[in-house]
PDB file of C-alpha atoms in Angstrom:
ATOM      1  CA  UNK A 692       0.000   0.000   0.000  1.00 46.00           C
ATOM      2  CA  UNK A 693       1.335   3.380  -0.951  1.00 46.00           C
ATOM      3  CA  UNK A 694       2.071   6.120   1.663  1.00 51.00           C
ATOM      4  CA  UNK A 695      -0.508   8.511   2.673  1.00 49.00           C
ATOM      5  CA  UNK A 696       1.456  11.470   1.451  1.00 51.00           C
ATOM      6  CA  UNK A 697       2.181   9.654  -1.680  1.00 52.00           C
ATOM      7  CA  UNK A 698      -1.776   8.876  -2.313  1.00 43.00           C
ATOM      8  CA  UNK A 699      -2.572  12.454  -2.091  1.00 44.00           C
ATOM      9  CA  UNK A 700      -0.085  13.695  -4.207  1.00 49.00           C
ATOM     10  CA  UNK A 701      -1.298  10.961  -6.962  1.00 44.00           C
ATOM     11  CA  UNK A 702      -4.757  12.466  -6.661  1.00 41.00           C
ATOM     12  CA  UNK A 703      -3.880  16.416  -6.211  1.00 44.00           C
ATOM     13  CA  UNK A 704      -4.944  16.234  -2.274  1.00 44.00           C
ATOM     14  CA  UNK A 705      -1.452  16.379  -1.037  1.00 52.00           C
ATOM     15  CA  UNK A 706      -0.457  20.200   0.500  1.00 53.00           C
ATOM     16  CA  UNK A 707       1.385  22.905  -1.494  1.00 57.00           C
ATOM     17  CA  UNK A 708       0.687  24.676  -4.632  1.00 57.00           C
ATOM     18  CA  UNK A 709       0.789  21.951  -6.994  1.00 54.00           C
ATOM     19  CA  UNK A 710      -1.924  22.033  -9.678  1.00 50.00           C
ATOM     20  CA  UNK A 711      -4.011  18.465  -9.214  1.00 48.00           C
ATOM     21  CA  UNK A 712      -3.231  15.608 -10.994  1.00 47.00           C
ATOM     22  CA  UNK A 713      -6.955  14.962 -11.619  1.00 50.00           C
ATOM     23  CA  UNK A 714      -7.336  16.589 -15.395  1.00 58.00           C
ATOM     24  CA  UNK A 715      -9.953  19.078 -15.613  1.00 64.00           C
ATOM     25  CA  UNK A 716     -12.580  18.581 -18.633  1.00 76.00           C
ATOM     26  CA  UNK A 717     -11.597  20.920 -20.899  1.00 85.00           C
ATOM     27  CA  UNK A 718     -13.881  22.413 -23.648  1.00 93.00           C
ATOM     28  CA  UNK A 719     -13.619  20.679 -26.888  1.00 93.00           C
ATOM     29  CA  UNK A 720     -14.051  24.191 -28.884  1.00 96.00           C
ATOM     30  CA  UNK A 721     -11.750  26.612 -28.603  1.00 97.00           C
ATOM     31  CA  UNK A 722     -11.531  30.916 -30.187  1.00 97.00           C
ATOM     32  CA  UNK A 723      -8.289  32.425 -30.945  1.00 97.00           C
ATOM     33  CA  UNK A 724      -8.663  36.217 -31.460  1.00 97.00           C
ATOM     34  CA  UNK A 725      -6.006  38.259 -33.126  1.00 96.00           C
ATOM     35  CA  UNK A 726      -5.855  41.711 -35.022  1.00 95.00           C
ATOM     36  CA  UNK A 727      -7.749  41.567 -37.846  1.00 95.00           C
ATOM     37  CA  UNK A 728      -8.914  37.730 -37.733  1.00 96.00           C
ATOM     38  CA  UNK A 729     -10.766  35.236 -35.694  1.00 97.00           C
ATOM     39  CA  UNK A 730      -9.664  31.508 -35.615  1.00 97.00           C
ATOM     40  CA  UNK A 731     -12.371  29.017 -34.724  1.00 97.00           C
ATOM     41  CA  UNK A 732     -11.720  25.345 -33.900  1.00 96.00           C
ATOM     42  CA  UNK A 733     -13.757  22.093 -32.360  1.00 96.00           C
ATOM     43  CA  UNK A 734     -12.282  18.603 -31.279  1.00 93.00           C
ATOM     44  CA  UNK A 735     -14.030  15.252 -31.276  1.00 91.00           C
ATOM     45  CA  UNK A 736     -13.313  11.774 -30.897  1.00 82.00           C
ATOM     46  CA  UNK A 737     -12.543   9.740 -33.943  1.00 76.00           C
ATOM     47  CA  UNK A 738     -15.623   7.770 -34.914  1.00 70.00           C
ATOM     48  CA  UNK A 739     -13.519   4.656 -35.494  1.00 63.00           C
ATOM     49  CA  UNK A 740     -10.245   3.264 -33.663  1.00 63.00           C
ATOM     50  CA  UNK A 741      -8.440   0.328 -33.503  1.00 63.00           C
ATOM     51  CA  UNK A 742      -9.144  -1.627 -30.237  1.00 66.00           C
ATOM     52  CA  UNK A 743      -6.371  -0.886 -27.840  1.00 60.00           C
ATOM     53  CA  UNK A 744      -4.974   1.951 -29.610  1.00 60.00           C
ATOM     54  CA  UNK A 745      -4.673   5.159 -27.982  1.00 63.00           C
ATOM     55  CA  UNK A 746      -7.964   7.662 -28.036  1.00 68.00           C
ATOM     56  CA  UNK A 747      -6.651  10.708 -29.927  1.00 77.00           C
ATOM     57  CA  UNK A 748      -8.961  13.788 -30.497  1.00 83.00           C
ATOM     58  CA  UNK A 749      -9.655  15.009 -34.016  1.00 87.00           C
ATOM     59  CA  UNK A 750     -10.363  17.923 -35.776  1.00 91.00           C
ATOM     60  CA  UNK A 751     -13.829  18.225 -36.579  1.00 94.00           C
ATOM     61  CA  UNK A 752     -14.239  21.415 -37.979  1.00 96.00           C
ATOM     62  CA  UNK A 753     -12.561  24.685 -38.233  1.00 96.00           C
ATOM     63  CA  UNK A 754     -13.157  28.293 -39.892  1.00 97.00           C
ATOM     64  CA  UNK A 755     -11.112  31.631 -40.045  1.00 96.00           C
ATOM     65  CA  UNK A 756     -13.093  35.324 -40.635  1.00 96.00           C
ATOM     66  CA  UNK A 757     -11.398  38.321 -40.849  1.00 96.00           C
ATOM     67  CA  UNK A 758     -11.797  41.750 -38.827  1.00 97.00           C
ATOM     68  CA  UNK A 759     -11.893  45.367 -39.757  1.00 95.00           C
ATOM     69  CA  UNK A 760      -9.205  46.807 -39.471  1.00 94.00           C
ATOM     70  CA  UNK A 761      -8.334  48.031 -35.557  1.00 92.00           C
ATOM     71  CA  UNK A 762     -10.229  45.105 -34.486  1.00 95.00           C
ATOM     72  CA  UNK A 763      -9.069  44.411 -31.843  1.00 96.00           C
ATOM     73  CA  UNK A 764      -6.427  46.495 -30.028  1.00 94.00           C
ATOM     74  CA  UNK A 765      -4.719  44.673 -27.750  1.00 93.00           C
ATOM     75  CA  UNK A 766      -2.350  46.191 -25.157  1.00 93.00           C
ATOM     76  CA  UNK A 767      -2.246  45.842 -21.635  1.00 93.00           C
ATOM     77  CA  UNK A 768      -4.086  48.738 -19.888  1.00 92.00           C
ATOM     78  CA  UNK A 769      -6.453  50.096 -22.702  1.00 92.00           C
ATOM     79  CA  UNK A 770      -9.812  48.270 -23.780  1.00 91.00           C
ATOM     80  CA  UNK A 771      -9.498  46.385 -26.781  1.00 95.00           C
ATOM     81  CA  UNK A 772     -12.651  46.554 -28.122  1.00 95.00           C
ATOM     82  CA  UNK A 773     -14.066  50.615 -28.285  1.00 92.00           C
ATOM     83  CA  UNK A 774     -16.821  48.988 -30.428  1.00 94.00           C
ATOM     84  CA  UNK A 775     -17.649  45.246 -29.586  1.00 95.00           C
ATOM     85  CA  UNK A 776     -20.306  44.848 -32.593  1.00 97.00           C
ATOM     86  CA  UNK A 777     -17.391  43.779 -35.678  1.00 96.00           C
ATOM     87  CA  UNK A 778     -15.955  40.995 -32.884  1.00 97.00           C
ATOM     88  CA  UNK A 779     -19.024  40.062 -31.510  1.00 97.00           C
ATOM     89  CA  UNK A 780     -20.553  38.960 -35.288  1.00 97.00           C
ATOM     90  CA  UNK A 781     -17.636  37.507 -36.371  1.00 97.00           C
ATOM     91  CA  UNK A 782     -17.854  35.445 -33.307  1.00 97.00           C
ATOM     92  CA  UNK A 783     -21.443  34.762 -33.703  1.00 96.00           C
ATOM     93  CA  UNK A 784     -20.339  33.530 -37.290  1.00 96.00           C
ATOM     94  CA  UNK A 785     -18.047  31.065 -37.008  1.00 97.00           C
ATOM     95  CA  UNK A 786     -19.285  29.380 -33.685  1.00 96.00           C
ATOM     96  CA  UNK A 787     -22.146  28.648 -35.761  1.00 96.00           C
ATOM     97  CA  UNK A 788     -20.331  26.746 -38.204  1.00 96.00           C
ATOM     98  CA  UNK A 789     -17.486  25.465 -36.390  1.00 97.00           C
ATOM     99  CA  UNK A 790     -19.376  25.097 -32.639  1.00 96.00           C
ATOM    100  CA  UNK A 791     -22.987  25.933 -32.046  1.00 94.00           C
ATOM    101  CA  UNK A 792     -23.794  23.616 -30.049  1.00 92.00           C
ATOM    102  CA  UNK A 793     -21.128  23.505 -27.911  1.00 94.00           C
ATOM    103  CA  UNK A 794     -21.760  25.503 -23.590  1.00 94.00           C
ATOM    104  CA  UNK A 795     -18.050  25.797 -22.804  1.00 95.00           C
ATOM    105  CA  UNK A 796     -15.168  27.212 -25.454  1.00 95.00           C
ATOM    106  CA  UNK A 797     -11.491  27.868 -24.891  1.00 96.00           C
ATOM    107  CA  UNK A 798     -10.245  31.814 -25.802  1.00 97.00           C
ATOM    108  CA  UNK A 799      -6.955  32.579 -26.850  1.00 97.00           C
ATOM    109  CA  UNK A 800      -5.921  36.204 -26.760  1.00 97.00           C
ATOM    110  CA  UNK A 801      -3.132  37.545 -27.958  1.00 97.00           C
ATOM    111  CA  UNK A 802       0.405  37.639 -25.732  1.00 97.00           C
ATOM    112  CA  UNK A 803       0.441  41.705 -25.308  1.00 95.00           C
ATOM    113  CA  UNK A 804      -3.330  41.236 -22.872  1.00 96.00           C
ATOM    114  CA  UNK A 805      -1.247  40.333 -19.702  1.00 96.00           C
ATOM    115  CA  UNK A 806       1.806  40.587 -17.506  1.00 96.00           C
ATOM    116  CA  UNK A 807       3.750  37.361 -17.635  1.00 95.00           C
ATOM    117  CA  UNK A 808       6.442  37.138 -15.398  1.00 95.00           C
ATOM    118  CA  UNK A 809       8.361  34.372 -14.151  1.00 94.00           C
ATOM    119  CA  UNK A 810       9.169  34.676  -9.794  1.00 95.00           C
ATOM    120  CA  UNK A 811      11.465  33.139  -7.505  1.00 94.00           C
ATOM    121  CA  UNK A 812      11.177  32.716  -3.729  1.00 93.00           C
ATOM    122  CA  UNK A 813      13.337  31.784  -1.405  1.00 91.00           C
ATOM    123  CA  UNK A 814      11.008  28.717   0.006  1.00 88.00           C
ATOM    124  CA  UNK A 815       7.799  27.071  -1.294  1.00 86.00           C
ATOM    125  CA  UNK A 816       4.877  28.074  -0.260  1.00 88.00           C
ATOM    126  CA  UNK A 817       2.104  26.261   2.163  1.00 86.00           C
ATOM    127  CA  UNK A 818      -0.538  26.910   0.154  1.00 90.00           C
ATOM    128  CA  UNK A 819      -2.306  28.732  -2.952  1.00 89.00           C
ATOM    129  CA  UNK A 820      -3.492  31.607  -1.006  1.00 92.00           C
ATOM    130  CA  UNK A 821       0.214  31.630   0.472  1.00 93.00           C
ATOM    131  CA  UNK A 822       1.301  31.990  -3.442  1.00 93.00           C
ATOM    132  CA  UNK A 823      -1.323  34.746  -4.321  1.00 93.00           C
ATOM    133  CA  UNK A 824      -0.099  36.697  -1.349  1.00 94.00           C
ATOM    134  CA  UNK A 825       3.454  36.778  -2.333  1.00 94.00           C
ATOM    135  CA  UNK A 826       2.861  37.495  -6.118  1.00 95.00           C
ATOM    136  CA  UNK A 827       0.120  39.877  -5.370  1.00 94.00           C
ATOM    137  CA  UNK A 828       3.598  41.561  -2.760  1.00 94.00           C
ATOM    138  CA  UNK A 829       5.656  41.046  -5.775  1.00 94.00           C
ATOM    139  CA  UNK A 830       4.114  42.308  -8.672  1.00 95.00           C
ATOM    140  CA  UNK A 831       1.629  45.318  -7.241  1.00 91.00           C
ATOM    141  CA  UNK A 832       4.837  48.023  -8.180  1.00 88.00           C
ATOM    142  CA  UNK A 833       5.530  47.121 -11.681  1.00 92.00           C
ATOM    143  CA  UNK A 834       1.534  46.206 -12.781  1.00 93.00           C
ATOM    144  CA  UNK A 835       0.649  49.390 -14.845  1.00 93.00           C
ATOM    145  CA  UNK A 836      -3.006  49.141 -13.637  1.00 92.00           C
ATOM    146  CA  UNK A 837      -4.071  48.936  -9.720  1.00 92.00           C
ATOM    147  CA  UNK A 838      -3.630  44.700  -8.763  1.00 92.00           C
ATOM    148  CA  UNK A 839      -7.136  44.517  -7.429  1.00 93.00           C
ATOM    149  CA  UNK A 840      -8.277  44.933 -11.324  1.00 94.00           C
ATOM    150  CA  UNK A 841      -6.081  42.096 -12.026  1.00 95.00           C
ATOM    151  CA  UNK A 842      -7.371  38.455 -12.968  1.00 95.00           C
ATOM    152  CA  UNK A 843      -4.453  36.306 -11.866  1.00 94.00           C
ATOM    153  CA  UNK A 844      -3.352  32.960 -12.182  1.00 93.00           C
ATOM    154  CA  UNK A 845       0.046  31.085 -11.977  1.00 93.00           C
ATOM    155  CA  UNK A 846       1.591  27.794 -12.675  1.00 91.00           C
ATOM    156  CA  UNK A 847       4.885  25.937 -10.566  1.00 90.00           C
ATOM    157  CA  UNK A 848       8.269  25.698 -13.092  1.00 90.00           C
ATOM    158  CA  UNK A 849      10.347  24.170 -10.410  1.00 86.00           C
ATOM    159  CA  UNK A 850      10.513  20.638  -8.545  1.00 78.00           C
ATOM    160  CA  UNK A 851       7.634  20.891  -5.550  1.00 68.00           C
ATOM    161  CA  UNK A 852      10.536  19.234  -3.764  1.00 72.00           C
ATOM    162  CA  UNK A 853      12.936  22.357  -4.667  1.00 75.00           C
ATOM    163  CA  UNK A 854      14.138  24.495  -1.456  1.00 78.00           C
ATOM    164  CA  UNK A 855      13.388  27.510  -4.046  1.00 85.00           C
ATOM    165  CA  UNK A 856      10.075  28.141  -5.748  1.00 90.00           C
ATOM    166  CA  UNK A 857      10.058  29.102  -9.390  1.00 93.00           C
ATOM    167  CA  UNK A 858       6.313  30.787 -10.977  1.00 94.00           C
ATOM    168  CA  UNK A 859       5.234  31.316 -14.075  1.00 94.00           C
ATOM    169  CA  UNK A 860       3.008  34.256 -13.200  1.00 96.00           C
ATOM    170  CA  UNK A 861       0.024  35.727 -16.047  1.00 96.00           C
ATOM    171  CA  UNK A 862      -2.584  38.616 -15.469  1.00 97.00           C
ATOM    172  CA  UNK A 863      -4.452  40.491 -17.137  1.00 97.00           C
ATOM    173  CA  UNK A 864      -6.687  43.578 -16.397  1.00 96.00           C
ATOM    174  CA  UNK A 865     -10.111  42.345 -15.479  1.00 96.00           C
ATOM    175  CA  UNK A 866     -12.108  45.405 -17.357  1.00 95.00           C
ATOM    176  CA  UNK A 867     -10.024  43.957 -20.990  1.00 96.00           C
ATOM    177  CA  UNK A 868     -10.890  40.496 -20.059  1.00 96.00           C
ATOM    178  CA  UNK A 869     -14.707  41.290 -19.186  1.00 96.00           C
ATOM    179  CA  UNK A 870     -15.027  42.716 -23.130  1.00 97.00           C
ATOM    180  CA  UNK A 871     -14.074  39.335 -24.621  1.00 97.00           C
ATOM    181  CA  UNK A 872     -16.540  37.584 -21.979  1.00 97.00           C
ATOM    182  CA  UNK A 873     -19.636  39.573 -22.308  1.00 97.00           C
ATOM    183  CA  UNK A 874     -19.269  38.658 -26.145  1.00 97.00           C
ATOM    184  CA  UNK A 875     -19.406  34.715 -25.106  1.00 97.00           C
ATOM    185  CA  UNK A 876     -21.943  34.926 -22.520  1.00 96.00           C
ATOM    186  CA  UNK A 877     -24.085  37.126 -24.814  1.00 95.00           C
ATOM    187  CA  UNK A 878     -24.520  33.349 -26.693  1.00 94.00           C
ATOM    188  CA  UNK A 879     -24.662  31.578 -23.321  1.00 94.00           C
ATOM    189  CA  UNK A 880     -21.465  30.333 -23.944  1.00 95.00           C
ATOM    190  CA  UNK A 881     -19.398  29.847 -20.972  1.00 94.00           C
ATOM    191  CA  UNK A 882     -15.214  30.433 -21.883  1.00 95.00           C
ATOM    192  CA  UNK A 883     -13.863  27.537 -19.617  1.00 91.00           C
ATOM    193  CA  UNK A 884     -10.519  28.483 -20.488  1.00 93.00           C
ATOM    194  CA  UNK A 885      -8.324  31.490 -21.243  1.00 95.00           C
ATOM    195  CA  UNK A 886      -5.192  31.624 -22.677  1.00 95.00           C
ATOM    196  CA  UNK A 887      -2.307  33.224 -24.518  1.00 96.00           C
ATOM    197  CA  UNK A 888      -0.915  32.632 -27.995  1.00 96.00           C
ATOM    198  CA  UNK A 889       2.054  31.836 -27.320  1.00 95.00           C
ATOM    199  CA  UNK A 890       1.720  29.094 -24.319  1.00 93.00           C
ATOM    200  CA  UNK A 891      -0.797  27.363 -26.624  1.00 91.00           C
ATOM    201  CA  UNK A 892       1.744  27.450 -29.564  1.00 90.00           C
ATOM    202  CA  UNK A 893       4.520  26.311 -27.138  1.00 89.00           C
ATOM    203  CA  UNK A 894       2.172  23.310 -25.510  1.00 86.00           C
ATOM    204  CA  UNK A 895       0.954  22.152 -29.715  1.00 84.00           C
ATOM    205  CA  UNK A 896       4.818  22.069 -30.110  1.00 83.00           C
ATOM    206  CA  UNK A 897       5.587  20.545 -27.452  1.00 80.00           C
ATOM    207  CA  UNK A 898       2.851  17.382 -27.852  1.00 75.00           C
ATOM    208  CA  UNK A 899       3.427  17.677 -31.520  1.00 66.00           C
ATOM    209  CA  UNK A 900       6.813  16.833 -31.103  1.00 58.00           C
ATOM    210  CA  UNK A 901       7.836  19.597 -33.137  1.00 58.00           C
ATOM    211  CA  UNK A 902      10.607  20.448 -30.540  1.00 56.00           C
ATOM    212  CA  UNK A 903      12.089  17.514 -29.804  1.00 52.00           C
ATOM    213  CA  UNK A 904      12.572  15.645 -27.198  1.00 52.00           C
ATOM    214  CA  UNK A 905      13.365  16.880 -23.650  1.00 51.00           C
ATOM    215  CA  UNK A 906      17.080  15.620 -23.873  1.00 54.00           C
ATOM    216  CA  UNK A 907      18.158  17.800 -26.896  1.00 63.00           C
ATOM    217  CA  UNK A 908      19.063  20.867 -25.196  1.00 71.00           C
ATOM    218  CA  UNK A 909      17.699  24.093 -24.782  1.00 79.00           C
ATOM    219  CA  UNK A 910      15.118  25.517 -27.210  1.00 82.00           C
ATOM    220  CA  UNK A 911      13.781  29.151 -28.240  1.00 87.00           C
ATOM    221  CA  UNK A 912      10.555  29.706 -29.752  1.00 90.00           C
ATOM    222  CA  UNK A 913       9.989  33.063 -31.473  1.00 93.00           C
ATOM    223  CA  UNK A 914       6.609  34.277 -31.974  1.00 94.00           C
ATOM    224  CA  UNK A 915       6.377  37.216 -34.063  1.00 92.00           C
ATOM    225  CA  UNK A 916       2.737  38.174 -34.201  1.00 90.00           C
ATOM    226  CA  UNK A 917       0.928  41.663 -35.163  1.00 88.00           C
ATOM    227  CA  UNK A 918       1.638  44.205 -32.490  1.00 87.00           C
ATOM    228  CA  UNK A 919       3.939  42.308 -30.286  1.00 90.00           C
ATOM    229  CA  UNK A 920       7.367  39.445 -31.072  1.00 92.00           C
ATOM    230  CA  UNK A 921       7.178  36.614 -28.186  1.00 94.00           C
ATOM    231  CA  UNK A 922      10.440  34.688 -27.144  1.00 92.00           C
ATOM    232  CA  UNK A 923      10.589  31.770 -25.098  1.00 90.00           C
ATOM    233  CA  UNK A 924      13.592  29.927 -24.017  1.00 84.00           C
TER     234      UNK A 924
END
């Protein structure tokens, strides 16, 4: 029989700021918003598969619209969207091809909506309140916009068995992030997930394959997208 400590780590019970182990059900339809275009995409599971073989999602469909020009603007403190109508069709036109039936959808924005920032401390923390606390003390002098605007999340880089805690650290000003919502829930459409450009292009690569293994050395990927260029090592 395993250890208790052990058992709750296997499940996500165990203490510290570890992300559980249990997967979360992610949406199967996802949004990817950029200047001037709007990518639409929806999984499913193959209809036929080789007994034993591994359960891979699929494509299912997929559709790319255009915006006006302007549309939108994304920076960091400023809304994106000074008219929501252009996004909000386009939206409303390519769910209904690509996803209409679907409650829950993934958005990708593009890298220049949030603060990323990666922190050390000199211990790891208790708890995820304990981590808030000290990134909320961290970051609330160099956030352009006041930190109880800021929608925050954060994920742990180093070993939770490290004597020094390493954070990726993401957020984003609630007020841009609420125009990209009230689009969604306008369609009673729930976005289950949001995320940057970049991350998602580094975790297809990294699935994919398309960056080799983990013992081939370091890597850079270089993201040069309208309005902002992405690097990460």
């Amino acid at each position: 029989m395993l250890p208790l400590e052990e058992m709750l780590q296997k499940i996500g019970l165990a203490q510290g700021p570890r992300p559980p182990r249990l997967k979360p059900r992610l949406p199967l339809a996802a949004v990817q918003v950029a200047p001037g275009r709007i990518s639409a995409v929806r999984l499913a599971s193959p209809r036929f598969r080789k007994r034993g073989a591994e359960s891979r999602m699929a494509v299912a469909a997929h559709l790319e619209v255009e915006l006006p020009p302007g549309v939108p603007v994304p920076t960091l403190t400023r809304p994106h969207l000074p008219d929501a109508a252009p996004l909000a069709g386009a939206v409303e036109a390519v769910l209904k091809e690509v996803a209409p039936r679907e409650p829950r959808i993934s958005l990708v924005l593009p890298d220049s909506t949030a603060r990323v920032s990666i922190l050390k401390f000199g211990r790891m923390p208790a708890t995820r309140k304990e981590v808030l606390d000290l990134v909320r003390f961290r970051m609330q002098k160099v956030l352009p916009f006041r930190l109880e605007e800021a929608a925050l999340d954060f994920q742990l880089l180093s070993d939770g068995a490290a004597e020094e805690a390493e954070f990726l650290v993401a957020l984003i000003q609630r007020p841009v992030l609420f125009q990209y919502e009230r689009i969604f829930h306008a369609r009673e459409m729930v976005p289950g997930l949001v995320d940057l450009d970049s991350f998602n292009l580094a975790n297809l690569l990294a699935r994919g394959g398309g960056i080799g293994g983990a013992d081939r050395g370091d890597r850079t990927l270089v993201n040069a997208a309208e309005g902002y260029l992405t690097v990460l090592f």
